[in-house]
Amino acid sequence: MIIIHGVYRSRASRNIWLLEEMERPWRLERVIQGYRLPDPAAPDAPRNTMSTDFIALTPQGAVPVMEDGDLFLSESLAINLSLARTFGGKLGPRDAIEDALLQQWALYGATAVEPSALLLMYAHMEGKAGTPEGRAEMADLAAKLHRPLAVIEAQVARDGHMVGGRFTVADINMAEIVRYAASDVDLMSRYPHLRAWLDGMHARPAFQRMWTKRNAEPL
Ligand SMILES: N[C@@H](CCC(=O)N[C@@H](CS)C(=O)NCC(=O)O)C(=O)O
């Protein structure tokens, strides 16, 4: 059985959503982010990204990690691409061209969108919009996102999805990254096709199952 090491409140959400879409048996091995704990090395601390046995599994010391037999794979997007290729049917690539496009969009999301989108989400959560300096920082992050979000807007306006004109792992990967940017309502309102596509993704029963459990997980 596939094991996901991590917690719902982490990038493991991407993998859990895909596993739910595939209706494949899996289980969660709970590993929390070390930085969320007062003392990750305390004897009674839960297993976390700084625990020695976890670092032995994955020197990167980050969740998620997928365990599938002898394979221990880190990097949430690589995990999803691997799962979709192996078990995903139509959620994965039909041919080498689609395989290349799935990888292209995963890397584009990770490099062009995720860094600024994550910082923007944290800025919203920290209430930075309440100070002029915070607003300037957030405007700068939004400015960095305009070009890539316009690229994705054009893609979903044209094809309805990221790859192959159908729902695939590329939609899951990109939707989970764009979700961070969606914390900025004004920014997203500039991209109506992207907004509608993301709403459609979030309406999927498999996403909802993941999201309900994520929200039930302690902060
Ligand atoms: N690029 C990696 C990032 C992994 C990552 O940073 N995970 C965070 C949680 S979402 C983490 O485990 N942080 C723990 C730490 O930095 O100690 C991926 O997509 O899997």
PDB file of N, CA and C and ligand atoms in Angstrom, residues 10-11 14 33-35 49-50 61-64 74-77 114, ligand 1:
ATOM      1  N   SER A  10      -0.024  20.427   4.669  1.00  0.00           N
ATOM      2  CA  SER A  10       1.299  20.513   4.051  1.00  0.00           C
ATOM      3  C   SER A  10       1.089  20.243   2.561  1.00  0.00           C
ATOM      4  N   ARG A  11       2.178  20.258   1.797  1.00  0.00           N
ATOM      5  CA  ARG A  11       2.032  19.962   0.366  1.00  0.00           C
ATOM      6  C   ARG A  11       1.600  18.512   0.117  1.00  0.00           C
ATOM      7  N   ARG A  14      -1.561  17.774  -2.009  1.00  0.00           N
ATOM      8  CA  ARG A  14      -1.557  17.516  -3.465  1.00  0.00           C
ATOM      9  C   ARG A  14      -1.630  16.030  -3.749  1.00  0.00           C
ATOM     10  N   GLN A  33       5.628  19.258  10.368  1.00  0.00           N
ATOM     11  CA  GLN A  33       6.755  20.154  10.125  1.00  0.00           C
ATOM     12  C   GLN A  33       7.420  20.490  11.475  1.00  0.00           C
ATOM     13  N   GLY A  34       8.723  20.299  11.558  1.00  0.00           N
ATOM     14  CA  GLY A  34       9.445  20.552  12.807  1.00  0.00           C
ATOM     15  C   GLY A  34       9.282  21.980  13.286  1.00  0.00           C
ATOM     16  N   TYR A  35       9.226  22.931  12.356  1.00  0.00           N
ATOM     17  CA  TYR A  35       9.158  24.345  12.758  1.00  0.00           C
ATOM     18  C   TYR A  35       7.828  24.686  13.448  1.00  0.00           C
ATOM     19  N   THR A  49       9.737  16.674  10.904  1.00  0.00           N
ATOM     20  CA  THR A  49      10.711  16.737   9.808  1.00  0.00           C
ATOM     21  C   THR A  49      12.157  16.838  10.306  1.00  0.00           C
ATOM     22  N   MET A  50      12.333  17.023  11.644  1.00  0.00           N
ATOM     23  CA  MET A  50      13.690  17.045  12.187  1.00  0.00           C
ATOM     24  C   MET A  50      14.020  15.765  12.954  1.00  0.00           C
ATOM     25  N   GLY A  61      14.559  16.399   4.555  1.00  0.00           N
ATOM     26  CA  GLY A  61      13.883  16.757   5.809  1.00  0.00           C
ATOM     27  C   GLY A  61      12.616  17.546   5.598  1.00  0.00           C
ATOM     28  N   ALA A  62      11.834  17.186   4.592  1.00  0.00           N
ATOM     29  CA  ALA A  62      10.581  17.899   4.331  1.00  0.00           C
ATOM     30  C   ALA A  62       9.510  16.889   3.944  1.00  0.00           C
ATOM     31  N   VAL A  63       8.267  17.242   4.236  1.00  0.00           N
ATOM     32  CA  VAL A  63       7.135  16.427   3.800  1.00  0.00           C
ATOM     33  C   VAL A  63       6.503  17.097   2.590  1.00  0.00           C
ATOM     34  N   PRO A  64       5.884  16.309   1.722  1.00  0.00           N
ATOM     35  CA  PRO A  64       5.593  14.893   1.822  1.00  0.00           C
ATOM     36  C   PRO A  64       6.720  14.011   1.299  1.00  0.00           C
ATOM     37  N   SER A  74      10.570  11.989  -2.554  1.00  0.00           N
ATOM     38  CA  SER A  74      10.181  13.291  -2.015  1.00  0.00           C
ATOM     39  C   SER A  74       9.802  14.197  -3.180  1.00  0.00           C
ATOM     40  N   GLU A  75       9.433  15.446  -2.864  1.00  0.00           N
ATOM     41  CA  GLU A  75       8.954  16.445  -3.835  1.00  0.00           C
ATOM     42  C   GLU A  75       7.525  16.112  -4.264  1.00  0.00           C
ATOM     43  N   SER A  76       6.612  16.899  -3.739  1.00  0.00           N
ATOM     44  CA  SER A  76       5.178  16.631  -3.937  1.00  0.00           C
ATOM     45  C   SER A  76       4.795  16.517  -5.414  1.00  0.00           C
ATOM     46  N   LEU A  77       5.358  17.361  -6.253  1.00  0.00           N
ATOM     47  CA  LEU A  77       4.948  17.342  -7.668  1.00  0.00           C
ATOM     48  C   LEU A  77       5.523  16.118  -8.373  1.00  0.00           C
ATOM     49  N   GLU A 114       4.818  29.365  -7.505  1.00  0.00           N
ATOM     50  CA  GLU A 114       4.781  28.994  -6.079  1.00  0.00           C
ATOM     51  C   GLU A 114       5.557  29.944  -5.147  1.00  0.00           C
TER      52      GLU A 114
HETATM   53  N1  LIG B   1       9.424  21.391  -2.944  1.00  0.00           N
HETATM   54  C1  LIG B   1       9.041  20.535  -1.845  1.00  0.00           C
HETATM   55  C2  LIG B   1       8.844  21.408  -0.609  1.00  0.00           C
HETATM   56  C3  LIG B   1       8.652  20.567   0.640  1.00  0.00           C
HETATM   57  C4  LIG B   1       8.448  21.431   1.860  1.00  0.00           C
HETATM   58  O1  LIG B   1       9.057  22.505   2.036  1.00  0.00           O
HETATM   59  N2  LIG B   1       7.621  20.924   2.772  1.00  0.00           N
HETATM   60  C5  LIG B   1       7.314  21.645   3.969  1.00  0.00           C
HETATM   61  C6  LIG B   1       5.861  21.434   4.330  1.00  0.00           C
HETATM   62  S1  LIG B   1       4.750  21.884   3.055  1.00  0.00           S
HETATM   63  C7  LIG B   1       8.134  21.064   5.113  1.00  0.00           C
HETATM   64  O2  LIG B   1       8.184  19.865   5.286  1.00  0.00           O
HETATM   65  N3  LIG B   1       8.807  21.885   5.889  1.00  0.00           N
HETATM   66  C8  LIG B   1       9.505  21.382   7.027  1.00  0.00           C
HETATM   67  C9  LIG B   1      10.785  22.002   7.289  1.00  0.00           C
HETATM   68  O3  LIG B   1      11.188  22.871   6.489  1.00  0.00           O
HETATM   69  O4  LIG B   1      11.414  21.659   8.302  1.00  0.00           O
HETATM   70  C10 LIG B   1       7.766  19.758  -2.218  1.00  0.00           C
HETATM   71  O5  LIG B   1       7.010  20.232  -3.087  1.00  0.00           O
HETATM   72  O6  LIG B   1       7.530  18.677  -1.681  1.00  0.00           O
END
